[in-house]
Amino acid sequence: MELLNALILLLNYTIVPAITYGSQLALGAIFVTLIYGVLRFANFATGDMMSFGTMFAVLLTYYFQSIGIGLGILPTALLTIPFAIIAMILYMLFIDNFVFKYYRVKKSAPVQLAMVSVGVMFVTQAIIRIIIGPFDRRFLDGEKFILKASEFKEMTGLNEGLTIKSTQAITVVVTIILVSILFWFLNKTKTGTSMRAYSDNEDLALLSGIDPKRVVMITWIIAGFLATVGGVLYGLDKSYKPFVYFNNMLPIFAAAIVGGIGNPFGAFLGGYVIAFAEIFVTYAYKKFFTYLLPESLEPDSLVQLLSTDYKFAVSFSILVIVLLFRPSGIFEGKKI
Amino acid sequence: MSFFEGNKMTAGYGNGPDIINSCTIKVDRGEIVAILGPNGAGKSTAMKAMLGLLNLKSGSVVIDGQEISKLSPQDRVKKGISFVPQTKNVFAELTVRENLEVGAFLREDDVNKVIEEIYNLFPILKEKSSQVVGQLSGGQRQQVALGRALMIKPSILMLDEPTAGVSPIVMDELFQHIIKVKETNVGIIMVEQNAKQALSISNRGYVLVTGENKFEGSGDELLNDPEVRRSFLGG
């Protein structure tokens, strides 16, 4: 019984949140990796682009709520995602056409494009602040819990409760659907294959008649899906605060690099690696050990390796370690 | 009038000096033409000019009586001119089959039939069809490169040093494959360093020196020409 309690405790406070957070990171990491693989630069505007897409979802949610459209037990935000994605894609294509395209045509060095993306990041941040402001916003409605701790305790008779928030379930389901469609698209369709071919060998792709403009456009469209969905899921689960998205860029880049930058499946797994590492290292295990150890050995301290304030140090450390020892990423696999 | 002609082509890179000067290359369907010459003679440049990878200052490129000097390389590919570069001529991260599929990107019809034909031509590719090309040997990669270029069913195939960096045995095998391709009524232009072997399978050859046509003739003529032998074939 004690063992079971300990396991439920761990499941509730680390594994379930880590899977959720990992899914959100994974979507961002695939976005980073895709842009890097096809357009060949590190997009520092990743976090703020995710924030930008989410902003539309937030605003539309408020609007839908005001006119009484909703999804019942599901969050209204799900209904707004398609519109937010369209707005996001339009913004990305606009930016690409007026900013990135110029440097791409000039065949600028990747580092130059990365610096340009920093500029895009600042502009995007400013736009977001003008439109919605820097404040923390909650836009989750509908049923908050699928499984409440009290219900779980009643069902099982355990001391520890297991909570599953609806946002956690939605995150996992939506991520699985989106990522499955993406991998099917990249690996099984003619357009997806042409994207991978373009990423692998640009000159030969041109000689094979692949249209680079089309590849770039499709890349941004996919990026729009990933950025918006990833951003909205994160915002629903925590809350929408523009600056947090900028902060999330570190774990997102870490995930992309852990997975081998340019490798979408690696980025997907990398998201979970980072999320689990972050949560396992910052969780206070005191209660966990209280269940498992005899009373005489019970720990006095929190048994927390790092304070949650330092959670970014975890992704940063992983990033450094991977770059030092396995710069090509820890997962084998095809690049985009 | 040959099927595919580069007439009196003069071209160079960017604003640099002319690399080829009034250079003429002609090929008919079902014939192999070798372009030979010392380093820096403009062999690859002549080929790239015919493909449209660099602009002509003067001269013309004609296929089947149609002037195509102003077309982009992609549009020339649509006219049935396929090119295998010397390096990076495969998609190393894609499987063999995907390489072939990308080669057929411009085709609207059923690709599977063409892929079967390529598999018949290069049986090893069928065996390795789901393997990533980066894991194949040099000779196998060259076959993938040839196969990819043949997917559009070209009338003209241009090969830039197809046997560079492969062992002599593999080279012989590749030349056999090139002959098989020729027999499917494709005109082949190839730039080669291995001049003797290249001439032995070629119908005709051109020897370029400093961007100009120096000698031309059938493979045998060139092989037996004392001056050509002395200057380019090592006695």
Coordinates of C-alpha atoms in Angstrom, one line a residue:
Chain A
M1 CA 0.0 0.0 0.0
E2 CA 2.8 2.4 0.9
L3 CA 4.6 1.5 -2.3
L4 CA 1.4 2.1 -4.3
N5 CA 0.9 5.5 -2.6
A6 CA 4.5 6.4 -3.4
L7 CA 4.0 5.5 -7.1
I8 CA 0.7 7.4 -7.3
L9 CA 2.4 10.4 -5.7
L10 CA 5.2 10.3 -8.3
L11 CA 2.7 9.8 -11.1
N12 CA 0.6 12.7 -10.0
Y13 CA 3.4 15.2 -9.4
T14 CA 6.0 14.2 -11.9
I15 CA 5.0 11.8 -14.7
V16 CA 1.7 13.2 -15.7
P17 CA 2.9 16.9 -15.7
A18 CA 6.1 15.9 -17.5
I19 CA 4.2 14.1 -20.3
T20 CA 2.0 17.2 -20.7
Y21 CA 4.9 19.7 -20.5
G22 CA 7.0 17.4 -22.8
S23 CA 4.2 17.4 -25.4
Q24 CA 4.1 21.2 -25.4
L25 CA 7.9 21.4 -25.7
A26 CA 7.9 18.7 -28.4
L27 CA 5.7 20.8 -30.7
G28 CA 7.9 23.8 -30.3
A29 CA 11.0 21.7 -30.8
I30 CA 9.7 20.3 -34.0
F31 CA 9.0 23.8 -35.2
V32 CA 12.6 24.8 -34.4
T33 CA 14.0 21.8 -36.1
L34 CA 11.8 22.1 -39.2
I35 CA 12.8 25.7 -39.8
Y36 CA 16.4 24.8 -39.2
G37 CA 16.3 21.8 -41.5
V38 CA 14.5 23.5 -44.4
L39 CA 15.3 27.2 -44.1
R40 CA 18.7 26.5 -42.4
F41 CA 18.7 29.0 -39.6
A42 CA 17.9 28.9 -35.8
N43 CA 14.7 30.8 -35.4
F44 CA 15.0 32.9 -32.3
A45 CA 11.5 34.2 -32.8
T46 CA 10.1 30.7 -32.1
G47 CA 8.8 31.4 -28.6
D48 CA 7.2 34.7 -29.5
M49 CA 5.7 33.2 -32.7
M50 CA 4.0 30.6 -30.4
S51 CA 2.9 33.5 -28.2
F52 CA 1.6 35.3 -31.2
G53 CA -0.6 32.4 -32.3
T54 CA -1.8 31.9 -28.8
M55 CA -2.8 35.5 -28.5
F56 CA -5.3 35.1 -31.3
A57 CA -6.7 32.0 -29.6
V58 CA -7.1 34.0 -26.3
L59 CA -8.8 37.0 -28.0
L60 CA -11.1 34.8 -30.0
T61 CA -11.9 32.8 -26.9
Y62 CA -13.0 35.9 -25.1
Y63 CA -15.0 36.9 -28.2
F64 CA -16.7 33.5 -28.5
Q65 CA -17.5 33.5 -24.8
S66 CA -19.0 36.9 -25.1
I67 CA -21.4 35.8 -27.9
G68 CA -22.1 32.6 -26.2
I69 CA -20.4 30.1 -28.4
G70 CA -18.7 27.3 -26.5
L71 CA -17.8 23.6 -26.6
G72 CA -19.6 22.6 -23.4
I73 CA -17.2 20.6 -21.3
L74 CA -14.3 21.3 -23.6
P75 CA -12.4 24.6 -23.6
T76 CA -13.7 27.1 -26.1
A77 CA -10.0 27.7 -27.1
L78 CA -10.1 24.4 -29.1
L79 CA -12.7 26.0 -31.3
T80 CA -10.5 29.0 -31.9
I81 CA -7.4 27.1 -32.8
P82 CA -8.1 26.8 -36.5
F83 CA -8.6 30.6 -36.8
A84 CA -5.5 31.3 -34.7
I85 CA -3.6 29.0 -37.0
I86 CA -4.7 30.9 -40.0
A87 CA -3.7 34.2 -38.5
M88 CA -0.4 32.7 -37.4
I89 CA 0.4 31.3 -40.9
L90 CA -0.5 34.7 -42.5
Y91 CA 1.8 36.5 -40.1
M92 CA 4.6 34.0 -40.7
L93 CA 4.3 34.2 -44.5
F94 CA 4.2 38.0 -44.2
I95 CA 7.4 38.1 -42.2
D96 CA 9.0 35.6 -44.5
N97 CA 8.1 37.5 -47.6
F98 CA 9.3 40.9 -46.2
V99 CA 12.2 39.8 -44.0
F100 CA 13.6 36.3 -44.4
K101 CA 13.2 36.1 -48.1
Y102 CA 15.6 38.9 -48.8
Y103 CA 18.4 37.2 -46.9
R104 CA 17.5 33.8 -48.4
V105 CA 17.7 35.1 -51.9
K106 CA 21.0 36.8 -51.1
K107 CA 22.1 33.4 -49.7
S108 CA 23.2 35.0 -46.4
A109 CA 25.0 32.9 -43.8
P110 CA 22.8 31.1 -41.4
V111 CA 24.1 33.1 -38.5
Q112 CA 22.9 36.3 -40.2
L113 CA 19.4 34.8 -40.6
A114 CA 19.5 33.9 -36.9
M115 CA 20.3 37.5 -36.1
V116 CA 17.5 38.6 -38.3
S117 CA 15.1 36.3 -36.5
V118 CA 16.2 38.1 -33.2
G119 CA 14.9 41.2 -34.8
V120 CA 11.7 39.5 -35.8
M121 CA 11.4 38.3 -32.2
F122 CA 11.5 41.9 -30.8
V123 CA 9.0 43.1 -33.3
T124 CA 6.7 40.2 -32.6
Q125 CA 7.0 40.8 -28.8
A126 CA 6.2 44.5 -29.4
I127 CA 3.1 43.6 -31.5
I128 CA 1.9 41.2 -28.8
R129 CA 2.3 43.9 -26.1
I130 CA 0.4 46.4 -28.2
I131 CA -2.4 44.1 -28.9
I132 CA -3.0 42.2 -25.7
G133 CA -0.5 43.5 -23.2
P134 CA 2.0 41.8 -21.0
F135 CA -0.4 40.5 -18.3
D136 CA -1.2 37.0 -17.2
R137 CA -4.4 35.7 -18.7
R138 CA -6.5 32.6 -18.1
F139 CA -8.7 31.5 -20.9
L140 CA -9.5 28.0 -19.9
D141 CA -13.2 27.2 -19.5
G142 CA -15.3 24.0 -19.5
E143 CA -14.6 21.1 -17.3
K144 CA -11.3 21.5 -15.5
F145 CA -10.7 17.9 -14.3
I146 CA -11.2 14.5 -15.8
L147 CA -10.2 12.8 -12.6
K148 CA -10.2 14.7 -9.3
A149 CA -7.9 13.7 -6.4
S150 CA -10.8 13.1 -4.1
E151 CA -12.6 10.9 -6.6
F152 CA -9.5 8.9 -7.1
K153 CA -9.0 8.4 -3.4
E154 CA -12.6 7.3 -3.0
M155 CA -12.3 4.8 -5.8
T156 CA -9.0 3.2 -4.7
G157 CA -8.9 3.9 -1.0
L158 CA -5.4 5.2 -1.2
N159 CA -4.0 8.1 0.7
E160 CA -2.6 9.8 -2.4
G161 CA -4.9 11.2 -5.1
L162 CA -4.3 11.2 -8.8
T163 CA -5.5 14.3 -10.6
I164 CA -5.8 14.4 -14.3
K165 CA -6.6 17.8 -15.6
S166 CA -8.6 18.1 -18.8
T167 CA -5.8 20.3 -20.3
Q168 CA -3.4 17.5 -19.7
A169 CA -5.5 15.0 -21.5
I170 CA -6.2 17.4 -24.3
T171 CA -2.5 18.2 -24.7
V172 CA -1.5 14.6 -25.0
V173 CA -4.4 13.7 -27.4
V174 CA -3.9 16.8 -29.6
T175 CA -0.1 16.3 -29.7
I176 CA -0.4 12.7 -30.7
I177 CA -2.8 13.5 -33.5
L178 CA -0.8 16.5 -34.8
V179 CA 2.5 14.7 -34.7
S180 CA 1.2 11.6 -36.3
I181 CA -0.3 13.6 -39.2
L182 CA 3.0 15.5 -39.5
F183 CA 5.2 12.4 -39.7
W184 CA 2.8 10.8 -42.1
F185 CA 3.0 13.9 -44.3
L186 CA 6.8 14.1 -44.2
N187 CA 7.4 10.5 -44.8
K188 CA 4.6 9.3 -47.0
T189 CA 3.4 12.1 -49.2
K190 CA 5.1 13.4 -52.4
T191 CA 5.2 16.9 -51.0
G192 CA 6.7 15.7 -47.7
T193 CA 9.4 13.8 -49.5
S194 CA 10.2 16.8 -51.6
M195 CA 10.6 18.8 -48.5
R196 CA 13.0 16.3 -47.1
A197 CA 14.8 16.2 -50.4
Y198 CA 15.1 20.0 -50.4
S199 CA 16.5 20.0 -46.9
D200 CA 19.0 17.2 -47.7
N201 CA 20.4 18.5 -51.0
E202 CA 19.1 21.8 -52.2
D203 CA 20.9 21.9 -55.6
L204 CA 19.8 18.4 -56.6
A205 CA 16.3 19.2 -55.5
L206 CA 16.2 22.1 -57.8
L207 CA 17.5 19.9 -60.6
S208 CA 14.8 17.5 -59.9
G209 CA 12.2 20.2 -60.5
I210 CA 11.2 20.9 -56.9
D211 CA 9.9 24.4 -56.5
P212 CA 11.8 26.1 -53.6
K213 CA 9.1 28.7 -53.0
R214 CA 6.5 26.0 -52.5
V215 CA 8.8 24.1 -50.1
V216 CA 9.4 27.3 -48.0
M217 CA 5.7 28.1 -48.0
I218 CA 4.6 24.6 -46.8
T219 CA 7.3 24.8 -44.1
W220 CA 5.8 28.0 -42.7
I221 CA 2.3 26.5 -42.9
I222 CA 3.4 23.5 -40.9
A223 CA 5.3 25.8 -38.5
G224 CA 2.1 27.8 -38.1
F225 CA 0.2 24.7 -37.0
L226 CA 3.0 23.6 -34.6
A227 CA 3.5 27.1 -33.1
T228 CA -0.2 27.8 -32.5
V229 CA -1.2 24.4 -31.2
G230 CA 1.9 24.2 -29.0
G231 CA 1.3 27.7 -27.7
V232 CA -2.4 27.3 -27.0
L233 CA -1.9 23.9 -25.2
Y234 CA 0.7 25.5 -23.0
G235 CA -1.4 28.5 -22.3
L236 CA -4.5 26.4 -21.5
D237 CA -2.5 24.2 -19.1
K238 CA -0.6 27.0 -17.3
S239 CA -1.8 30.5 -18.3
Y240 CA -1.1 32.9 -21.1
K241 CA 1.7 35.2 -20.2
P242 CA 3.6 36.5 -23.2
F243 CA 7.0 36.7 -21.5
V244 CA 6.8 33.0 -20.5
Y245 CA 6.9 31.9 -24.1
F246 CA 10.1 33.7 -24.6
N247 CA 11.5 31.9 -21.6
N248 CA 10.3 28.6 -22.9
M249 CA 12.6 29.0 -25.9
L250 CA 15.6 27.6 -23.9
P251 CA 13.9 24.2 -23.1
I252 CA 12.6 24.2 -26.7
F253 CA 16.0 24.7 -28.3
A254 CA 17.5 22.2 -25.8
A255 CA 14.9 19.7 -26.9
A256 CA 15.6 20.3 -30.6
I257 CA 19.3 19.9 -30.0
V258 CA 19.0 16.9 -27.8
G259 CA 17.1 15.3 -30.6
G260 CA 19.7 16.2 -33.2
I261 CA 18.8 19.5 -34.8
G262 CA 17.1 19.0 -38.1
N263 CA 15.6 15.7 -37.0
P264 CA 11.8 16.0 -36.3
F265 CA 11.4 12.7 -34.6
G266 CA 14.4 13.4 -32.4
A267 CA 12.9 16.8 -31.5
F268 CA 9.7 15.1 -30.5
L269 CA 11.4 12.7 -28.2
G270 CA 13.8 15.5 -27.0
G271 CA 10.8 17.5 -25.7
Y272 CA 10.0 14.7 -23.3
V273 CA 13.6 14.2 -22.3
I274 CA 13.9 17.8 -21.3
A275 CA 10.5 17.9 -19.6
F276 CA 11.2 14.7 -17.5
A277 CA 14.6 15.9 -16.6
E278 CA 13.4 19.3 -15.5
I279 CA 10.5 17.9 -13.4
F280 CA 12.4 15.0 -11.9
V281 CA 15.3 17.2 -10.8
T282 CA 13.1 20.0 -9.3
Y283 CA 10.6 17.7 -7.5
A284 CA 10.8 17.5 -3.8
Y285 CA 10.9 13.8 -2.9
K286 CA 10.4 14.1 0.8
K287 CA 6.9 12.6 0.9
F288 CA 7.9 9.9 -1.6
F289 CA 10.6 8.7 0.7
T290 CA 8.3 9.0 3.7
Y291 CA 6.2 6.4 2.1
L292 CA 9.0 4.1 1.2
L293 CA 11.5 4.3 4.1
P294 CA 11.1 3.2 7.7
E295 CA 10.3 6.0 10.1
S296 CA 13.8 6.1 11.5
L297 CA 15.2 6.9 8.0
E298 CA 12.7 9.5 7.0
P299 CA 14.3 12.6 5.5
D300 CA 14.1 15.9 7.2
S301 CA 14.8 18.1 4.2
L302 CA 12.7 18.4 1.1
V303 CA 15.0 16.1 -0.9
Q304 CA 14.9 18.4 -3.8
L305 CA 17.9 18.5 -6.1
L306 CA 17.2 21.9 -7.4
S307 CA 14.7 24.6 -6.5
T308 CA 12.1 25.1 -9.2
D309 CA 13.5 28.6 -9.7
Y310 CA 16.4 26.9 -11.3
K311 CA 14.5 24.7 -13.7
F312 CA 16.0 26.4 -16.7
A313 CA 19.4 25.4 -15.4
V314 CA 18.4 21.8 -16.1
S315 CA 17.7 22.3 -19.8
F316 CA 20.8 24.5 -20.1
S317 CA 22.9 21.8 -18.5
I318 CA 21.5 19.1 -20.8
L319 CA 22.1 21.4 -23.7
V320 CA 25.7 21.8 -22.8
I321 CA 26.3 18.2 -22.1
V322 CA 24.7 17.1 -25.4
L323 CA 26.7 19.6 -27.3
L324 CA 29.9 18.5 -25.7
F325 CA 29.5 14.7 -26.0
R326 CA 26.9 14.0 -28.7
P327 CA 26.6 17.2 -30.8
S328 CA 24.6 15.4 -33.5
G329 CA 21.9 14.6 -30.9
I330 CA 21.2 11.5 -28.8
F331 CA 18.7 10.0 -31.2
E332 CA 19.6 8.2 -34.4
G333 CA 17.3 9.0 -37.3
K334 CA 16.7 10.7 -40.5
K335 CA 17.0 14.4 -40.8
I336 CA 14.1 16.3 -42.2
Chain B
M1 CA 21.9 18.7 -87.2
S2 CA 22.2 16.6 -84.1
F3 CA 19.4 16.0 -81.5
F4 CA 21.1 18.1 -78.8
E5 CA 23.7 20.8 -79.6
G6 CA 25.7 23.4 -77.9
N7 CA 26.9 25.7 -80.7
K8 CA 29.8 28.0 -80.3
M9 CA 29.2 28.5 -76.6
T10 CA 31.1 31.2 -74.8
A11 CA 30.6 31.5 -71.1
G12 CA 32.2 32.1 -67.7
Y13 CA 31.2 32.4 -64.1
G14 CA 29.7 35.7 -63.1
N15 CA 31.7 38.6 -64.4
G16 CA 34.9 36.5 -64.5
P17 CA 36.9 35.6 -67.6
D18 CA 35.4 33.3 -70.2
I19 CA 36.0 29.7 -69.3
I20 CA 34.8 28.2 -72.6
N21 CA 35.3 29.9 -75.9
S22 CA 33.2 29.1 -78.9
C23 CA 33.0 25.6 -77.8
T24 CA 30.7 23.2 -79.7
I25 CA 29.3 19.9 -78.3
K26 CA 26.8 17.7 -80.2
V27 CA 25.1 14.5 -79.3
D28 CA 22.4 12.3 -80.8
R29 CA 20.0 9.9 -79.1
G30 CA 21.5 6.5 -78.5
E31 CA 25.1 7.8 -78.6
I32 CA 27.7 8.4 -75.9
V33 CA 29.9 11.4 -76.2
A34 CA 32.9 11.9 -74.0
I35 CA 34.3 15.4 -73.2
L36 CA 38.0 15.1 -72.4
G37 CA 40.8 17.4 -71.7
P38 CA 43.3 18.6 -69.1
N39 CA 42.3 20.1 -65.8
G40 CA 40.8 23.5 -66.2
A41 CA 39.9 23.0 -69.8
G42 CA 36.3 23.9 -69.2
K43 CA 34.9 20.4 -69.6
S44 CA 32.4 20.7 -66.7
T45 CA 31.7 24.3 -67.6
A46 CA 30.7 23.3 -71.1
M47 CA 28.3 20.8 -69.7
K48 CA 26.9 23.3 -67.2
A49 CA 26.4 25.8 -69.9
M50 CA 24.3 23.3 -71.9
L51 CA 22.2 22.7 -68.8
G52 CA 21.8 26.4 -68.1
L53 CA 23.6 26.5 -64.8
L54 CA 25.5 29.5 -66.2
N55 CA 24.5 32.0 -68.8
L56 CA 25.9 32.0 -72.3
K57 CA 27.6 35.2 -73.5
S58 CA 27.2 34.0 -77.1
G59 CA 26.3 30.8 -78.9
S60 CA 23.2 28.7 -78.5
V61 CA 21.8 25.5 -77.1
V62 CA 19.3 23.6 -79.2
I63 CA 17.4 20.4 -78.5
D64 CA 15.4 18.7 -81.2
G65 CA 15.6 21.8 -83.3
Q66 CA 14.2 24.0 -80.5
E67 CA 16.4 26.9 -79.1
I68 CA 16.5 26.6 -75.3
S69 CA 19.5 29.0 -74.5
K70 CA 17.3 31.2 -72.3
L71 CA 15.6 28.5 -70.3
S72 CA 16.3 27.9 -66.6
P73 CA 17.9 24.5 -65.7
Q74 CA 14.5 23.4 -64.3
D75 CA 12.8 24.2 -67.5
R76 CA 15.5 22.3 -69.4
V77 CA 14.9 19.3 -67.2
K78 CA 11.3 19.5 -68.4
K79 CA 12.6 19.3 -72.0
G80 CA 14.2 16.0 -71.1
I81 CA 17.7 16.9 -70.2
S82 CA 18.9 15.3 -67.1
F83 CA 22.1 16.0 -65.2
V84 CA 24.1 14.0 -62.7
P85 CA 26.5 16.3 -60.8
Q86 CA 30.0 15.1 -59.8
T87 CA 29.4 15.5 -56.1
K88 CA 26.4 15.5 -53.9
N89 CA 24.4 13.8 -56.6
V90 CA 22.1 11.8 -54.4
F91 CA 19.8 12.6 -51.5
A92 CA 21.9 10.9 -48.8
E93 CA 19.2 11.0 -46.1
L94 CA 16.5 9.6 -48.2
T95 CA 16.0 5.9 -49.1
V96 CA 16.8 4.6 -52.6
R97 CA 13.1 4.5 -53.5
E98 CA 12.5 8.0 -52.3
N99 CA 15.5 9.2 -54.3
L100 CA 13.9 7.8 -57.4
E101 CA 10.5 9.3 -56.5
V102 CA 12.0 12.7 -56.1
G103 CA 13.7 12.2 -59.4
A104 CA 10.2 11.7 -60.9
F105 CA 8.9 14.8 -59.1
L106 CA 7.8 16.4 -62.4
R107 CA 6.0 13.3 -63.6
E108 CA 2.3 13.3 -63.4
D109 CA 1.7 9.7 -64.3
D110 CA 2.3 6.5 -62.4
V111 CA 5.8 6.5 -61.0
N112 CA 5.8 2.8 -60.1
K113 CA 6.2 1.6 -63.7
V114 CA 9.3 3.8 -64.2
I115 CA 10.7 2.7 -60.9
E116 CA 10.4 -0.9 -62.1
E117 CA 12.2 0.0 -65.3
I118 CA 15.0 1.5 -63.2
Y119 CA 15.1 -1.5 -61.0
N120 CA 15.5 -3.7 -64.1
L121 CA 18.4 -1.5 -65.3
F122 CA 20.1 -1.5 -61.8
P123 CA 19.0 -4.6 -60.0
I124 CA 21.0 -3.7 -56.9
L125 CA 18.7 -0.7 -56.3
K126 CA 15.7 -3.0 -56.0
E127 CA 17.5 -5.0 -53.3
K128 CA 18.4 -1.9 -51.4
S129 CA 15.2 0.0 -52.1
S130 CA 14.3 0.9 -48.5
Q131 CA 17.9 1.6 -47.4
V132 CA 19.1 5.1 -46.8
V133 CA 21.4 6.1 -49.6
G134 CA 24.0 7.5 -47.2
Q135 CA 24.7 4.0 -46.1
L136 CA 25.4 2.6 -49.6
S137 CA 28.8 2.1 -51.2
G138 CA 30.3 4.6 -53.7
G139 CA 29.4 2.5 -56.7
Q140 CA 25.9 1.9 -55.5
R141 CA 25.4 5.6 -54.9
Q142 CA 26.4 6.4 -58.4
Q143 CA 23.7 3.9 -59.6
V144 CA 21.2 5.7 -57.4
A145 CA 22.4 9.0 -59.0
L146 CA 22.0 7.6 -62.5
G147 CA 18.6 6.1 -61.6
R148 CA 17.3 9.4 -60.1
A149 CA 18.4 11.2 -63.3
L150 CA 16.7 8.6 -65.5
M151 CA 13.3 8.9 -63.7
I152 CA 12.1 11.7 -65.9
K153 CA 12.8 9.5 -68.9
P154 CA 15.3 12.0 -70.4
S155 CA 16.3 12.1 -74.0
I156 CA 19.7 13.5 -72.9
L157 CA 21.7 12.4 -69.9
M158 CA 24.7 14.5 -68.8
L159 CA 27.2 12.9 -66.4
D160 CA 29.9 14.9 -64.7
E161 CA 32.7 12.5 -63.9
P162 CA 30.5 9.5 -63.1
T163 CA 33.5 7.4 -62.1
A164 CA 35.4 9.9 -59.9
G165 CA 36.5 8.3 -56.7
V166 CA 35.3 4.7 -57.4
S167 CA 37.6 1.6 -57.7
P168 CA 38.6 0.3 -61.2
I169 CA 36.2 -2.7 -60.9
V170 CA 33.3 -0.5 -59.9
M171 CA 34.3 1.9 -62.8
D172 CA 34.0 -0.9 -65.3
E173 CA 30.6 -1.9 -63.8
L174 CA 29.4 1.7 -64.0
F175 CA 30.5 2.0 -67.7
Q176 CA 28.5 -1.2 -68.4
H177 CA 25.5 0.5 -66.8
I178 CA 26.1 3.6 -68.9
I179 CA 26.1 1.5 -72.1
K180 CA 22.8 -0.1 -71.0
V181 CA 21.3 3.4 -70.5
K182 CA 22.5 4.4 -74.0
E183 CA 20.8 1.3 -75.4
T184 CA 17.5 2.7 -74.2
N185 CA 17.9 5.4 -76.8
V186 CA 19.2 8.1 -74.5
G187 CA 22.0 10.5 -75.7
I188 CA 24.8 10.6 -73.1
I189 CA 27.4 13.3 -72.6
M190 CA 30.0 12.6 -70.0
V191 CA 33.0 14.4 -68.7
E192 CA 35.7 11.9 -67.7
Q193 CA 39.1 11.9 -66.3
N194 CA 39.6 8.2 -67.2
A195 CA 40.0 9.1 -70.8
K196 CA 41.0 5.7 -72.3
Q197 CA 38.2 3.8 -70.6
A198 CA 35.7 6.6 -71.5
L199 CA 36.7 6.6 -75.1
S200 CA 36.5 2.9 -75.3
I201 CA 32.8 3.0 -74.6
S202 CA 32.1 6.3 -76.4
N203 CA 30.9 6.8 -80.0
R204 CA 32.6 10.1 -80.2
G205 CA 34.8 12.3 -78.1
Y206 CA 35.7 16.0 -77.8
V207 CA 39.0 17.1 -76.5
L208 CA 38.9 20.6 -75.0
V209 CA 41.9 22.7 -74.3
T210 CA 41.5 26.1 -72.6
G211 CA 37.9 26.1 -73.4
E212 CA 38.1 25.5 -77.1
N213 CA 37.5 22.4 -79.2
K214 CA 41.0 21.0 -79.9
F215 CA 40.2 17.5 -81.3
E216 CA 37.1 15.6 -82.1
G217 CA 36.3 12.3 -83.6
S218 CA 35.1 8.8 -82.9
G219 CA 36.4 7.0 -79.9
D220 CA 38.8 4.9 -82.0
E221 CA 40.1 7.8 -84.0
L222 CA 41.0 9.8 -80.8
L223 CA 42.5 6.7 -79.1
N224 CA 44.7 6.1 -82.1
D225 CA 45.6 9.8 -82.9
P226 CA 49.3 10.1 -81.9
E227 CA 49.0 13.7 -80.9
V228 CA 45.9 13.1 -78.6
R229 CA 47.7 10.0 -77.2
R230 CA 50.8 12.0 -76.4
S231 CA 49.1 15.0 -74.9
F232 CA 46.2 13.4 -73.0
L233 CA 46.3 9.7 -72.8
G234 CA 49.8 9.3 -71.5
G235 CA 51.5 7.8 -74.5

